[in-house]
Amino acid sequence: MKGNDIFASLLPSSVHVVQSRTELEDTESYGEEERYIANAVPERQHEFRTVRVCARRALGQLGHAGIALVPDEKRAPVWPAGVVGSMTHCVGFRAAAVASTNDIRGLGIDAELHASLPAETLDIILLPEEQRMVGELNSRYPETAWDRLIFSAKESVFKAWFPLTRQWLDFLECRIILDAQAHSFDAEIQAKGSVAAEHDLTVMNGRWIAEGPSGRGLLGTCITVPLAAVC
Ligand SMILES: CC(C)(COP(=O)(O)OP(=O)(O)OC[C@H]1O[C@@H](n2cnc3c(N)ncnc32)[C@H](O)[C@@H]1OP(=O)(O)O)[C@@H](O)C(=O)NCCC(=O)NCCS
């Protein structure tokens, strides 16, 4: 896998993704964005600015130029009309993905450092059946941090879920079922019954990728929500 490519191979061609392992700068300044991070620590300012350079480059591929991207009151990104998108950043990596609402309904991407979760967080993030699945996968494929992968999958789920529903979703309200061979997963929403059904989001499908063995590189996950089927 090429060093810069964690999402390119995961997302359909209708999704435009720009990712970077170095900090990027815009040629022009976006005052609204700068005011949003004026009091943030430098690392937060760097990730916020660079991921927005990525997002504007991706939006450019959709024909949108010079858009300021200030989060809403729930921290969700605000995209131009007719666009869905998602952003992620972790140490040494930033990525943004966008698509036309003519092609897909929702999008979530997440990148994490490839390392196991702290043991004390497992019961907060993983359902008992997910912890059993992680145990089985660890014994067969110990090079992958399966618990962190489920965490990332749930973050991708939330980033796709929230803009469509405007509802909070807890880690234990979603069950991830990983396919280790196909590098895919299903996300079953196990709460928010009427909301999930109304938005046709009771099951979402995602894909994942892992660089290096656990302890090195990144994990990436993504969710694309297809257009509703026309009956
Ligand atoms: C929102 C959340 C998923 C972000 O994930 P993270 O690992 O902290 O950070 P990432 O760098 O991967 O992603 C940050 C980006 O997420 C996006 N984001 C933040 N809130 C969002 C929301 N409500 N809806 C959609 N996207 C959101 C933003 O683009 C943000 O970038 P920015 O801060 O530069 O604007 C996380 O902070 C969170 O609140 N998680 C709890 C909810 C959850 O994940 N539930 C699991 C359901 S199965």
Short mmCIF file of C-alpha atoms and ligand atoms in Angstrom, two decimals:
data_model
loop_
_atom_site.label_atom_id
_atom_site.label_comp_id
_atom_site.label_asym_id
_atom_site.label_seq_id
_atom_site.Cartn_x
_atom_site.Cartn_y
_atom_site.Cartn_z
CA MET A 1 0.00 0.00 0.00
CA LYS A 2 1.29 3.45 -0.85
CA GLY A 3 1.98 5.64 2.19
CA ASN A 4 -0.69 8.19 1.36
CA ASP A 5 -3.43 5.96 0.20
CA ILE A 6 -5.35 4.56 3.13
CA PHE A 7 -8.79 5.71 1.96
CA ALA A 8 -8.33 5.75 -1.80
CA SER A 9 -8.73 1.98 -2.10
CA LEU A 10 -11.66 1.84 0.33
CA LEU A 11 -14.05 4.36 -1.15
CA PRO A 12 -16.08 4.20 -4.37
CA SER A 13 -14.96 6.36 -7.29
CA SER A 14 -17.87 8.77 -6.67
CA VAL A 15 -16.15 9.83 -3.43
CA HIS A 16 -13.35 12.38 -3.70
CA VAL A 17 -10.78 11.95 -0.96
CA VAL A 18 -7.70 14.03 -0.19
CA GLN A 19 -5.32 12.92 2.54
CA SER A 20 -2.00 14.20 3.85
CA ARG A 21 0.77 13.09 6.19
CA THR A 22 2.29 16.58 6.31
CA GLU A 23 0.74 19.90 7.30
CA LEU A 24 -0.75 21.88 4.40
CA GLU A 25 -1.53 25.58 4.09
CA ASP A 26 -4.24 27.42 2.19
CA THR A 27 -3.23 30.24 -0.09
CA GLU A 28 -6.00 32.38 1.39
CA SER A 29 -7.12 32.80 4.98
CA TYR A 30 -10.60 31.85 6.23
CA GLY A 31 -11.39 34.23 9.08
CA GLU A 32 -14.41 32.27 10.40
CA GLU A 33 -12.30 29.13 10.72
CA GLU A 34 -9.43 30.99 12.38
CA ARG A 35 -11.82 32.51 14.93
CA TYR A 36 -13.17 29.01 15.72
CA ILE A 37 -9.69 27.74 16.70
CA ALA A 38 -8.27 30.99 18.06
CA ASN A 39 -7.93 29.59 21.60
CA ALA A 40 -7.05 26.00 20.65
CA VAL A 41 -3.67 24.39 21.33
CA PRO A 42 -1.23 24.36 18.37
CA GLU A 43 -1.76 20.65 17.51
CA ARG A 44 -5.53 21.24 17.27
CA GLN A 45 -4.96 24.31 15.09
CA HIS A 46 -2.67 22.32 12.76
CA GLU A 47 -5.06 19.39 12.33
CA PHE A 48 -8.06 21.72 11.89
CA ARG A 49 -6.33 23.80 9.20
CA THR A 50 -4.74 20.91 7.30
CA VAL A 51 -7.88 18.79 7.15
CA ARG A 52 -9.73 21.79 5.74
CA VAL A 53 -7.10 22.24 3.05
CA CYS A 54 -7.75 18.56 2.22
CA ALA A 55 -11.51 19.17 2.28
CA ARG A 56 -11.31 22.22 -0.01
CA ARG A 57 -9.15 20.28 -2.48
CA ALA A 58 -11.69 17.46 -2.44
CA LEU A 59 -14.57 19.94 -2.82
CA GLY A 60 -12.71 21.47 -5.76
CA GLN A 61 -12.98 18.12 -7.52
CA LEU A 62 -16.77 18.45 -7.11
CA GLY A 63 -16.74 22.01 -8.50
CA HIS A 64 -16.98 23.92 -5.20
CA ALA A 65 -14.29 26.55 -4.63
CA GLY A 66 -13.25 28.62 -1.62
CA ILE A 67 -15.75 27.28 0.93
CA ALA A 68 -15.15 28.05 4.63
CA LEU A 69 -15.80 24.97 6.77
CA VAL A 70 -16.84 25.99 10.27
CA PRO A 71 -18.29 23.20 12.45
CA ASP A 72 -21.90 23.51 13.58
CA GLU A 73 -23.03 23.64 17.22
CA LYS A 74 -22.68 19.81 17.47
CA ARG A 75 -19.17 19.92 15.91
CA ALA A 76 -20.47 18.37 12.68
CA PRO A 77 -19.07 19.73 9.42
CA VAL A 78 -21.30 21.99 7.32
CA TRP A 79 -20.93 21.12 3.64
CA PRO A 80 -22.27 23.05 0.65
CA ALA A 81 -25.79 22.08 -0.48
CA GLY A 82 -25.72 18.87 -2.48
CA VAL A 83 -22.56 17.56 -0.80
CA VAL A 84 -21.95 14.92 1.88
CA GLY A 85 -18.58 14.53 3.47
CA SER A 86 -16.46 13.52 6.40
CA MET A 87 -13.12 14.47 7.96
CA THR A 88 -10.62 12.73 10.21
CA HIS A 89 -7.27 13.47 11.78
CA CYS A 90 -4.87 11.61 14.00
CA VAL A 91 -1.19 12.03 14.79
CA GLY A 92 0.61 12.53 11.47
CA PHE A 93 -2.43 12.06 9.25
CA ARG A 94 -5.41 14.11 8.02
CA ALA A 95 -8.08 13.20 5.45
CA ALA A 96 -11.32 14.56 4.02
CA ALA A 97 -13.80 12.84 1.73
CA VAL A 98 -16.74 14.37 -0.14
CA ALA A 99 -19.34 13.22 -2.63
CA SER A 100 -22.42 14.52 -4.39
CA THR A 101 -25.77 13.71 -2.81
CA ASN A 102 -26.71 12.51 -6.31
CA ASP A 103 -24.37 9.58 -5.70
CA ILE A 104 -24.48 8.75 -2.00
CA ARG A 105 -26.56 9.71 1.03
CA GLY A 106 -24.00 9.65 3.82
CA LEU A 107 -20.30 9.30 4.45
CA GLY A 108 -18.06 8.66 7.44
CA ILE A 109 -14.30 8.19 7.53
CA ASP A 110 -11.98 7.62 10.47
CA ALA A 111 -8.23 7.07 10.89
CA GLU A 112 -6.52 5.89 14.06
CA LEU A 113 -2.99 4.99 15.06
CA HIS A 114 -2.75 1.21 14.74
CA ALA A 115 -2.53 0.13 18.39
CA SER A 116 -4.74 -1.78 20.81
CA LEU A 117 -7.22 0.12 22.95
CA PRO A 118 -6.38 0.65 26.62
CA ALA A 119 -7.89 -2.31 28.51
CA GLU A 120 -9.95 -0.04 30.77
CA THR A 121 -11.89 1.35 27.76
CA LEU A 122 -13.01 -2.00 26.34
CA ASP A 123 -16.30 -2.26 28.26
CA ILE A 124 -17.22 1.31 27.29
CA ILE A 125 -16.60 0.79 23.58
CA LEU A 126 -17.14 -2.90 22.80
CA LEU A 127 -20.26 -5.00 23.37
CA PRO A 128 -19.67 -8.43 24.96
CA GLU A 129 -20.19 -10.15 21.58
CA GLU A 130 -17.67 -7.77 19.97
CA GLN A 131 -15.15 -8.60 22.72
CA ARG A 132 -15.64 -12.30 21.94
CA MET A 133 -15.14 -11.63 18.22
CA VAL A 134 -11.93 -9.68 19.00
CA GLY A 135 -10.67 -12.63 21.06
CA GLU A 136 -11.27 -15.04 18.18
CA LEU A 137 -9.71 -12.71 15.61
CA ASN A 138 -6.68 -12.05 17.85
CA SER A 139 -5.94 -15.76 18.02
CA ARG A 140 -6.11 -16.13 14.20
CA TYR A 141 -4.68 -12.77 13.05
CA PRO A 142 -2.65 -11.28 15.93
CA GLU A 143 -1.01 -8.64 13.71
CA THR A 144 -4.15 -6.46 13.65
CA ALA A 145 -5.48 -4.39 16.59
CA TRP A 146 -9.07 -5.59 16.18
CA ASP A 147 -10.39 -3.69 19.20
CA ARG A 148 -9.07 -0.38 17.81
CA LEU A 149 -10.51 -1.30 14.43
CA ILE A 150 -13.98 -1.67 15.95
CA PHE A 151 -13.54 1.67 17.71
CA SER A 152 -12.65 3.30 14.40
CA ALA A 153 -15.57 1.62 12.64
CA LYS A 154 -17.92 3.06 15.30
CA GLU A 155 -16.45 6.54 14.82
CA SER A 156 -17.08 6.23 11.07
CA VAL A 157 -20.62 5.06 11.81
CA PHE A 158 -21.23 8.10 14.01
CA LYS A 159 -19.89 10.51 11.39
CA ALA A 160 -22.26 9.05 8.79
CA TRP A 161 -25.19 8.65 11.23
CA PHE A 162 -25.22 12.04 12.94
CA PRO A 163 -25.60 14.38 9.94
CA LEU A 164 -28.51 12.25 8.68
CA THR A 165 -30.36 11.85 11.98
CA ARG A 166 -29.03 14.66 14.25
CA GLN A 167 -29.22 12.07 17.06
CA TRP A 168 -26.49 10.99 19.49
CA LEU A 169 -25.44 7.35 19.21
CA ASP A 170 -23.54 5.62 21.97
CA PHE A 171 -20.73 3.12 21.34
CA LEU A 172 -22.80 0.32 22.90
CA GLU A 173 -25.82 1.08 20.70
CA CYS A 174 -24.05 -0.25 17.62
CA ARG A 175 -22.65 -3.71 16.94
CA ILE A 176 -19.78 -4.12 14.47
CA ILE A 177 -19.39 -7.46 12.68
CA LEU A 178 -16.00 -7.63 10.98
CA ASP A 179 -15.10 -9.67 7.93
CA ALA A 180 -11.35 -10.20 8.32
CA GLN A 181 -10.92 -11.66 4.83
CA ALA A 182 -12.98 -9.18 2.83
CA HIS A 183 -11.81 -6.11 4.82
CA SER A 184 -15.42 -5.10 5.29
CA PHE A 185 -17.86 -4.79 8.19
CA ASP A 186 -21.53 -4.49 8.99
CA ALA A 187 -22.71 -2.00 11.60
CA GLU A 188 -26.03 -2.94 13.21
CA ILE A 189 -27.74 -0.09 15.03
CA GLN A 190 -29.27 -1.77 18.08
CA ALA A 191 -31.06 1.23 19.60
CA LYS A 192 -32.83 4.35 18.33
CA GLY A 193 -35.29 1.96 16.65
CA SER A 194 -37.67 4.35 14.96
CA VAL A 195 -34.93 6.85 14.05
CA ALA A 196 -32.74 4.17 12.50
CA ALA A 197 -35.67 2.69 10.59
CA GLU A 198 -37.01 6.06 9.43
CA HIS A 199 -33.60 6.89 7.97
CA ASP A 200 -33.01 3.37 6.63
CA LEU A 201 -29.90 3.11 8.78
CA THR A 202 -30.50 -0.05 10.81
CA VAL A 203 -27.53 -1.69 9.08
CA MET A 204 -24.66 0.20 7.52
CA ASN A 205 -21.83 -1.34 5.54
CA GLY A 206 -18.22 -0.31 5.81
CA ARG A 207 -14.71 -1.15 4.76
CA TRP A 208 -11.41 -1.13 6.63
CA ILE A 209 -7.68 -1.17 6.06
CA ALA A 210 -4.70 -1.72 8.36
CA GLU A 211 -1.13 -0.61 7.76
CA GLY A 212 1.70 -2.63 9.27
CA PRO A 213 1.36 -4.86 12.30
CA SER A 214 -0.27 -3.45 15.43
CA GLY A 215 2.03 -0.80 16.89
CA ARG A 216 2.97 0.65 13.48
CA GLY A 217 1.08 2.68 10.91
CA LEU A 218 -2.60 3.52 10.74
CA LEU A 219 -6.02 1.93 10.69
CA GLY A 220 -8.68 3.40 8.42
CA THR A 221 -12.41 2.74 8.26
CA CYS A 222 -15.20 4.19 6.18
CA ILE A 223 -18.94 4.02 5.78
CA THR A 224 -20.83 5.01 2.66
CA VAL A 225 -24.61 5.15 2.88
CA PRO A 226 -26.11 4.39 -0.53
CA LEU A 227 -29.06 6.28 -1.99
CA ALA A 228 -32.38 4.87 -0.87
CA ALA A 229 -33.67 2.12 -3.14
CA VAL A 230 -36.40 3.31 -5.52
CA CYS A 231 -39.41 0.98 -5.25
C1 LIG B 1 -17.27 13.08 16.66
C2 LIG B 1 -16.23 11.99 16.85
C3 LIG B 1 -16.73 10.72 16.19
C4 LIG B 1 -14.94 12.47 16.16
O1 LIG B 1 -13.96 11.44 16.17
P1 LIG B 1 -12.46 11.70 16.72
O2 LIG B 1 -11.73 10.40 16.68
O3 LIG B 1 -12.54 12.44 17.99
O4 LIG B 1 -11.76 12.66 15.74
P2 LIG B 1 -11.46 12.56 14.18
O5 LIG B 1 -10.23 13.35 13.97
O6 LIG B 1 -11.45 11.20 13.59
O7 LIG B 1 -12.71 13.33 13.56
C5 LIG B 1 -12.88 14.69 13.84
C6 LIG B 1 -13.90 15.21 12.87
O8 LIG B 1 -15.14 14.55 13.09
C7 LIG B 1 -16.14 15.39 12.54
N1 LIG B 1 -17.24 15.49 13.47
C8 LIG B 1 -17.25 16.01 14.71
N2 LIG B 1 -18.50 15.95 15.22
C9 LIG B 1 -19.27 15.38 14.27
C10 LIG B 1 -20.65 15.06 14.22
N3 LIG B 1 -21.49 15.32 15.23
N4 LIG B 1 -21.13 14.47 13.09
C11 LIG B 1 -20.29 14.21 12.05
N5 LIG B 1 -18.97 14.50 12.05
C12 LIG B 1 -18.48 15.08 13.16
C13 LIG B 1 -15.51 16.76 12.29
O9 LIG B 1 -15.28 16.90 10.91
C14 LIG B 1 -14.20 16.64 13.03
O10 LIG B 1 -13.17 17.42 12.45
P3 LIG B 1 -12.90 18.90 13.04
O11 LIG B 1 -12.85 18.75 14.53
O12 LIG B 1 -11.61 19.31 12.44
O13 LIG B 1 -14.05 19.75 12.60
C15 LIG B 1 -15.92 11.71 18.34
O14 LIG B 1 -15.30 12.82 18.93
C16 LIG B 1 -17.15 11.42 19.17
O15 LIG B 1 -17.82 12.31 19.67
N6 LIG B 1 -17.47 10.11 19.38
C17 LIG B 1 -18.55 9.70 20.23
C18 LIG B 1 -19.74 9.26 19.42
C19 LIG B 1 -19.47 7.96 18.77
O16 LIG B 1 -18.45 7.80 18.13
N7 LIG B 1 -20.39 7.01 18.93
C20 LIG B 1 -20.22 5.72 18.33
C21 LIG B 1 -21.51 5.34 17.66
S1 LIG B 1 -21.42 3.68 17.08
#
